[in-house]
PDB file of N, CA and C in Angstrom:
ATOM      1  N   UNK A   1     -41.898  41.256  39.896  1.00 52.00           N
ATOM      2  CA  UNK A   1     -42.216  39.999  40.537  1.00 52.00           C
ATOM      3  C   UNK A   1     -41.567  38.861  39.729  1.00 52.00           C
ATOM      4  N   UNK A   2     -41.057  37.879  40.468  1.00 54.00           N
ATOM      5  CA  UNK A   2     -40.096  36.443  39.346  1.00 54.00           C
ATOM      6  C   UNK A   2     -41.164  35.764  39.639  1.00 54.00           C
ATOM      7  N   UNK A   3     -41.378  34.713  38.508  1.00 58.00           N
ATOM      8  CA  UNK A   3     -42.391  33.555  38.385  1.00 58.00           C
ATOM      9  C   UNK A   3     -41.808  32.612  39.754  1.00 58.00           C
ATOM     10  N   UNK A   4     -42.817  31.473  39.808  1.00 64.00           N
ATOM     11  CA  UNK A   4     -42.583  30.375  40.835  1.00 64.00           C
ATOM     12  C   UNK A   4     -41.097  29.849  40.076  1.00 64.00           C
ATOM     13  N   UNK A   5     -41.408  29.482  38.856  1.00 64.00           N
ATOM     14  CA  UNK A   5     -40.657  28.504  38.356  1.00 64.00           C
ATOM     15  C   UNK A   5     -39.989  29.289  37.330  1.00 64.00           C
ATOM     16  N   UNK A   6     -38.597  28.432  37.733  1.00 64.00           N
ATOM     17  CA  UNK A   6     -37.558  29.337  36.457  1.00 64.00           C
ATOM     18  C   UNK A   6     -37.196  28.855  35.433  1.00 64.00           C
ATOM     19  N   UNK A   7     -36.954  29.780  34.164  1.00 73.00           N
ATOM     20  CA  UNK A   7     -36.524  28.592  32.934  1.00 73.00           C
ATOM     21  C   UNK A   7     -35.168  27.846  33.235  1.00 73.00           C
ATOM     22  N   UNK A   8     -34.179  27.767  33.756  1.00 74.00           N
ATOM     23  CA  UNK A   8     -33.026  27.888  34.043  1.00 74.00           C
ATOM     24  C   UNK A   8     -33.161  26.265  35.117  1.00 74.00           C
ATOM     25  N   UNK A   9     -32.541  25.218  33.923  1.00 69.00           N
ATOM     26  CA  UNK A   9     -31.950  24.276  35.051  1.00 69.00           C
ATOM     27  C   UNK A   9     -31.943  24.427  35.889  1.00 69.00           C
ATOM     28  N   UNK A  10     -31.720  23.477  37.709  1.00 79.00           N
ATOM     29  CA  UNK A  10     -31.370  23.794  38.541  1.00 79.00           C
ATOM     30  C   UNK A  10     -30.038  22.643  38.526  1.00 79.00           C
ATOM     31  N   UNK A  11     -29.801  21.594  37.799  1.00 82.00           N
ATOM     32  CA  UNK A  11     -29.175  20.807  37.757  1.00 82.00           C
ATOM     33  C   UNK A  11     -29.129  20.339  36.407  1.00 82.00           C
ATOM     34  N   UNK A  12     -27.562  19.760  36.242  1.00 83.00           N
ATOM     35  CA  UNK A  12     -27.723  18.990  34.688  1.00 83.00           C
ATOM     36  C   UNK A  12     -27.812  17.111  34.985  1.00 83.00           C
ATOM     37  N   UNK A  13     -28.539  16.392  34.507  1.00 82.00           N
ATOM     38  CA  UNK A  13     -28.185  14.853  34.203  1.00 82.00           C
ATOM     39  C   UNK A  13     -27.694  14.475  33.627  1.00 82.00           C
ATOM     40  N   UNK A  14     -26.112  14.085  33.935  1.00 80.00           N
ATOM     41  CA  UNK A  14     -25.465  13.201  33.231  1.00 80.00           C
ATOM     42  C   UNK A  14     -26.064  11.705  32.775  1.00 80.00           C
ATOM     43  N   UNK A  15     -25.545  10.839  31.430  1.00 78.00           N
ATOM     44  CA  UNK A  15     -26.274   9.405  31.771  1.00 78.00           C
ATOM     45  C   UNK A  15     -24.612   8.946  32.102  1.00 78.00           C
ATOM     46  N   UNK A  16     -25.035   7.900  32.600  1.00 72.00           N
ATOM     47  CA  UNK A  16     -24.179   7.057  33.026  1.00 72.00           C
ATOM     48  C   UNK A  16     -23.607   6.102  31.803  1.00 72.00           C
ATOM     49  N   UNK A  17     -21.818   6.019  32.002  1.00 68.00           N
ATOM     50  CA  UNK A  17     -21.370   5.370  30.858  1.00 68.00           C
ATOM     51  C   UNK A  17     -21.754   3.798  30.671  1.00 68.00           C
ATOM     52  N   UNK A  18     -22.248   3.250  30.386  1.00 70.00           N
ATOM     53  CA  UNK A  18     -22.442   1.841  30.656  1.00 70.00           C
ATOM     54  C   UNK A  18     -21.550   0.892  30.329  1.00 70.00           C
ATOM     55  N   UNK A  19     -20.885   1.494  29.171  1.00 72.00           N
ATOM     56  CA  UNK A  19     -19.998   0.235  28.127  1.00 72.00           C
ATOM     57  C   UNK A  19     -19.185  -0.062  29.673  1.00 72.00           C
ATOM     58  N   UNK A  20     -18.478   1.224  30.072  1.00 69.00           N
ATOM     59  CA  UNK A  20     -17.475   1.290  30.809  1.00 69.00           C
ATOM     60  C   UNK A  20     -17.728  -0.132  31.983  1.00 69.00           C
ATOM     61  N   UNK A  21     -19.410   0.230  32.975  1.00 68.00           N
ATOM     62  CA  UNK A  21     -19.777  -0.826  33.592  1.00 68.00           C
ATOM     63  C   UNK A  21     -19.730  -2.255  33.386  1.00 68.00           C
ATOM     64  N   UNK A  22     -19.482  -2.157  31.946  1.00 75.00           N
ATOM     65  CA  UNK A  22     -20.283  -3.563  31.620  1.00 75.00           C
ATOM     66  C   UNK A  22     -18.668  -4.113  31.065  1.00 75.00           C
ATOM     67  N   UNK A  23     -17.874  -3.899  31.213  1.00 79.00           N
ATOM     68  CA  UNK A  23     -16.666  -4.223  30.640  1.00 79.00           C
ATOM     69  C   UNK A  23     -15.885  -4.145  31.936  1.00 79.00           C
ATOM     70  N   UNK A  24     -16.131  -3.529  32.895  1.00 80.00           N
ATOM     71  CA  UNK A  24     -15.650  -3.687  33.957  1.00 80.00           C
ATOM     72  C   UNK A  24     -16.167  -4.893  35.373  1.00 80.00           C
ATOM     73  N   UNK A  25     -17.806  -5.068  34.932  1.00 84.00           N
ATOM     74  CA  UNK A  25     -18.395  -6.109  35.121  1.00 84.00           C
ATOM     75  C   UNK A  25     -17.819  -7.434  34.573  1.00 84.00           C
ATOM     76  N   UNK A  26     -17.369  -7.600  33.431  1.00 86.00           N
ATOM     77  CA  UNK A  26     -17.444  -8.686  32.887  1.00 86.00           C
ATOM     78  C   UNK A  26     -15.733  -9.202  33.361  1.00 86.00           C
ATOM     79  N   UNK A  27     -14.890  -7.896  33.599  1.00 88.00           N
ATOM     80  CA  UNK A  27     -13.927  -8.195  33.732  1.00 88.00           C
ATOM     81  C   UNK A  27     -13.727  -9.035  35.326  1.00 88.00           C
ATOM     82  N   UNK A  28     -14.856  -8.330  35.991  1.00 90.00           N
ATOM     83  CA  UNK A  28     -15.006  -9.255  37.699  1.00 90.00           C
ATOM     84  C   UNK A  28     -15.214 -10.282  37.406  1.00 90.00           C
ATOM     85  N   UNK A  29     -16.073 -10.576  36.522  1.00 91.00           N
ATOM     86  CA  UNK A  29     -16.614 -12.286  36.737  1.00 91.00           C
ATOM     87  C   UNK A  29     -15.872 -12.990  35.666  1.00 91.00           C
ATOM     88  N   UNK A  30     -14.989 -12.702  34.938  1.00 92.00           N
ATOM     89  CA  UNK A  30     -13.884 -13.428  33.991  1.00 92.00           C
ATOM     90  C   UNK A  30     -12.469 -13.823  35.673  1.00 92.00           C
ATOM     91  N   UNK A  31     -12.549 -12.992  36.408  1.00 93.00           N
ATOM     92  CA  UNK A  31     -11.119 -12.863  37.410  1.00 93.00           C
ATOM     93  C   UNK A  31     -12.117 -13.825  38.549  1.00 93.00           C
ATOM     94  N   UNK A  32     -13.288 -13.514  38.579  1.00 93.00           N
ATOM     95  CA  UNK A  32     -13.797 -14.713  39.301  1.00 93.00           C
ATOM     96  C   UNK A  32     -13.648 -15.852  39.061  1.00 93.00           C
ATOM     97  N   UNK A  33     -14.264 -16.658  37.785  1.00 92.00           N
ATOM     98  CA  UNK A  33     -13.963 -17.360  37.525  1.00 92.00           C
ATOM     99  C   UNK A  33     -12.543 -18.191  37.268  1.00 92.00           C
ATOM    100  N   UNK A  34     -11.586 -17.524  37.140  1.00 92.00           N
ATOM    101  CA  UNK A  34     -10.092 -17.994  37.067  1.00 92.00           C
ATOM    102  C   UNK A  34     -10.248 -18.123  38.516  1.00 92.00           C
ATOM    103  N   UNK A  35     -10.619 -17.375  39.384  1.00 90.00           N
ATOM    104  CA  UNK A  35     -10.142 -18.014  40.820  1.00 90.00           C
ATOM    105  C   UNK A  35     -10.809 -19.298  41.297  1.00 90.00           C
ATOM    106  N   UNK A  36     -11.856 -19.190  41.096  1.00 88.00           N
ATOM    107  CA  UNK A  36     -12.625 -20.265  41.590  1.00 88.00           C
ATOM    108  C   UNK A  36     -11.851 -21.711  40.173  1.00 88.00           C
ATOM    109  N   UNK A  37     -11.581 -21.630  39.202  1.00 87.00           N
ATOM    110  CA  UNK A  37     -10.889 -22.706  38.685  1.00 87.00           C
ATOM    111  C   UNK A  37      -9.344 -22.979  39.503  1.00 87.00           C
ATOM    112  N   UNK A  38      -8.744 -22.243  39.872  1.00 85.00           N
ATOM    113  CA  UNK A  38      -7.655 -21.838  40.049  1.00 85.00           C
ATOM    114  C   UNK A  38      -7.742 -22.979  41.992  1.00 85.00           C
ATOM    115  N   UNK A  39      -8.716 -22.485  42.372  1.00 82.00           N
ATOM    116  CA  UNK A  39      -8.877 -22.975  43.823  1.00 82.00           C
ATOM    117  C   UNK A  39      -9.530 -24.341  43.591  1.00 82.00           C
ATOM    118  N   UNK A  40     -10.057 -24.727  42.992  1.00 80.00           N
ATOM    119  CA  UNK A  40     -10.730 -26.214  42.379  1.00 80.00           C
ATOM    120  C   UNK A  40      -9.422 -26.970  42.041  1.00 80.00           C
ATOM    121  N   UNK A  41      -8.145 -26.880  41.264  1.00 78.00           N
ATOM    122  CA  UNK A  41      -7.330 -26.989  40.967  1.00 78.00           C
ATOM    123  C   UNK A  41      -5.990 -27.137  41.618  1.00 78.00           C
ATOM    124  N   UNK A  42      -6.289 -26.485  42.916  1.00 72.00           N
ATOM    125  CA  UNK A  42      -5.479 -26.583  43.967  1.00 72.00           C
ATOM    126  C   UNK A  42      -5.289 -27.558  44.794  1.00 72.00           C
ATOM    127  N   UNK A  43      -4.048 -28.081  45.220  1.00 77.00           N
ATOM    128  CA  UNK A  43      -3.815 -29.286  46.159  1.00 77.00           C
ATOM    129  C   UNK A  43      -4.032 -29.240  47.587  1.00 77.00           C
ATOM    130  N   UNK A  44      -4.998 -30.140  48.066  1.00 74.00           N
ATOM    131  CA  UNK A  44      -5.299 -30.141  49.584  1.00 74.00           C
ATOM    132  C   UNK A  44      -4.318 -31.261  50.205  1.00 74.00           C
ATOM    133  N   UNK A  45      -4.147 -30.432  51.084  1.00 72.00           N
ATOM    134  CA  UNK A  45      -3.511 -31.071  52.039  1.00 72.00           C
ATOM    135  C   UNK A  45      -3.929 -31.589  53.769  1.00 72.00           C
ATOM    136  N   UNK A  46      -4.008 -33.164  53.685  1.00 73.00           N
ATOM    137  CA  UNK A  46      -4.600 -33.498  54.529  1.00 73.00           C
ATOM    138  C   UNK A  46      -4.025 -33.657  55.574  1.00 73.00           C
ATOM    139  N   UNK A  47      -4.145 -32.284  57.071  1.00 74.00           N
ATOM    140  CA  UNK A  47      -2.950 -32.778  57.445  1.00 74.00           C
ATOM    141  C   UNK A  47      -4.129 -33.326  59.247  1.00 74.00           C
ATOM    142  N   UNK A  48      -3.613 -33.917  59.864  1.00 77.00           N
ATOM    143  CA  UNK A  48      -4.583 -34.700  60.818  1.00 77.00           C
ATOM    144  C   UNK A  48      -4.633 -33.720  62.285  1.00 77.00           C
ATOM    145  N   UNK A  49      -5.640 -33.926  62.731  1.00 80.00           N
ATOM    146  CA  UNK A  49      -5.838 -33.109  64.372  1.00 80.00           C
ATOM    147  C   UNK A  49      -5.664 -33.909  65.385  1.00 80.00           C
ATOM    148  N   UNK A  50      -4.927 -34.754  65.894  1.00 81.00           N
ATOM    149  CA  UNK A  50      -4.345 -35.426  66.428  1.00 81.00           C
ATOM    150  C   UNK A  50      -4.530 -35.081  67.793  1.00 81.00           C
ATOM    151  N   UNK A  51      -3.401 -33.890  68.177  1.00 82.00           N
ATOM    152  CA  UNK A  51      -3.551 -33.400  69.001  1.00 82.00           C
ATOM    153  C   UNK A  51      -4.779 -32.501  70.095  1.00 82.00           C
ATOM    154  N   UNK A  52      -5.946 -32.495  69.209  1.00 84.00           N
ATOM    155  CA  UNK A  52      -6.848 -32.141  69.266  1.00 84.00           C
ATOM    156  C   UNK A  52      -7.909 -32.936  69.965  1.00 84.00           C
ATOM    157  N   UNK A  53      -7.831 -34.040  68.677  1.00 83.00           N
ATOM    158  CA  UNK A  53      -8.730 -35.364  69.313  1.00 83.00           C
ATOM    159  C   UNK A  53      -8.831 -35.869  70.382  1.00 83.00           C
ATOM    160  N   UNK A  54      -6.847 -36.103  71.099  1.00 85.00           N
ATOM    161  CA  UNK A  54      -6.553 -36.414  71.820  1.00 85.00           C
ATOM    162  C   UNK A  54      -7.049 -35.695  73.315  1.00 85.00           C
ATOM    163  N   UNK A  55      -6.904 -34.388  73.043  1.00 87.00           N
ATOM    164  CA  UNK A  55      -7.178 -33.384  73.910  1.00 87.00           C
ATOM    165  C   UNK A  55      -8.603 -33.494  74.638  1.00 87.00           C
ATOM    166  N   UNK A  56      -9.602 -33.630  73.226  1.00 87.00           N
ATOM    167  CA  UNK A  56     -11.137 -33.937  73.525  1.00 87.00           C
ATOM    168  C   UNK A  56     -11.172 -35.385  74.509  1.00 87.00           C
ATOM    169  N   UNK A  57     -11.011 -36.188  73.984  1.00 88.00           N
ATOM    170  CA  UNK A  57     -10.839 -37.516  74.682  1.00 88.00           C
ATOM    171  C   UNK A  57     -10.197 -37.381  76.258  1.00 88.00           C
ATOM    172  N   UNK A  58      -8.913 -36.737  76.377  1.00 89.00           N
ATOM    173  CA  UNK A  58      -8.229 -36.490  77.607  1.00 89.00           C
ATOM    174  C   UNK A  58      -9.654 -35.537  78.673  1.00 89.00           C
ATOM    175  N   UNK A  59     -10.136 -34.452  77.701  1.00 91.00           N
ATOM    176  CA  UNK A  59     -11.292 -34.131  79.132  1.00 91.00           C
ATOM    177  C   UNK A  59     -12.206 -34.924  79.639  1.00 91.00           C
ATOM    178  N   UNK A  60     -12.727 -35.826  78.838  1.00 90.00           N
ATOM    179  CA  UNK A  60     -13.902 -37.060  78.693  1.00 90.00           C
ATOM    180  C   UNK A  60     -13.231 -38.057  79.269  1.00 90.00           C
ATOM    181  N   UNK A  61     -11.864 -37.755  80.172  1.00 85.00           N
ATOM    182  CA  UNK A  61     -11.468 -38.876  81.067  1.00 85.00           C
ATOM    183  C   UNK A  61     -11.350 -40.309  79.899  1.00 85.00           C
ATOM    184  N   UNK A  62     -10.954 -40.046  78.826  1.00 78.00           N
ATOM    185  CA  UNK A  62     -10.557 -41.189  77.947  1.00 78.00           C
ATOM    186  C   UNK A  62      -8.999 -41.471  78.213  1.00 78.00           C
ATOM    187  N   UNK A  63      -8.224 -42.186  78.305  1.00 71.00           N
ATOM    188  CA  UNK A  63      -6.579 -42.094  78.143  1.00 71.00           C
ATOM    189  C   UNK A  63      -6.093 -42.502  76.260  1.00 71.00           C
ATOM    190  N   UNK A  64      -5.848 -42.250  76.022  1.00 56.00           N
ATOM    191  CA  UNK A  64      -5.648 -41.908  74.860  1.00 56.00           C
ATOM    192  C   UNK A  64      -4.647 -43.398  74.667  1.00 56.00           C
ATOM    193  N   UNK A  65      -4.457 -44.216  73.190  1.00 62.00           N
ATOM    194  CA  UNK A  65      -3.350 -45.397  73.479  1.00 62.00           C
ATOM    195  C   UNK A  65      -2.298 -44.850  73.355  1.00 62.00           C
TER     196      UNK A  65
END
């Protein structure tokens, strides 16, 4: 007759590497941050909707000058 329970693992637990996480973590939010400086830093360009406005106004029976 075999017991219920066996001495014999049924599985092993690895732990999880952490340094690895945490250096790979830090490396996201170092590349985050350069972007978000990087986009703060960036030139906007204002360019106008003109044609748009106009368009809105033209259904609203406005004539445009």
């Amino acid at each position: 007759m075999t017991p219920a329970h066996s001495p014999q693992p049924t599985a092993k637990i690895y732990s999880f590497p952490q340094n690895r996480m945490a250096s790979a973590d830090a490396r996201r939010k170092a590349q985050f941050a350069a972007e978000i400086r990087a986009a703060v830093q960036a030139p906007v360009v204002q360019t106008g909707a003109w044609y748009h406005d106009e368009a809105i106004l033209e259904s609203k029976g406005v004539r445009p000058n």
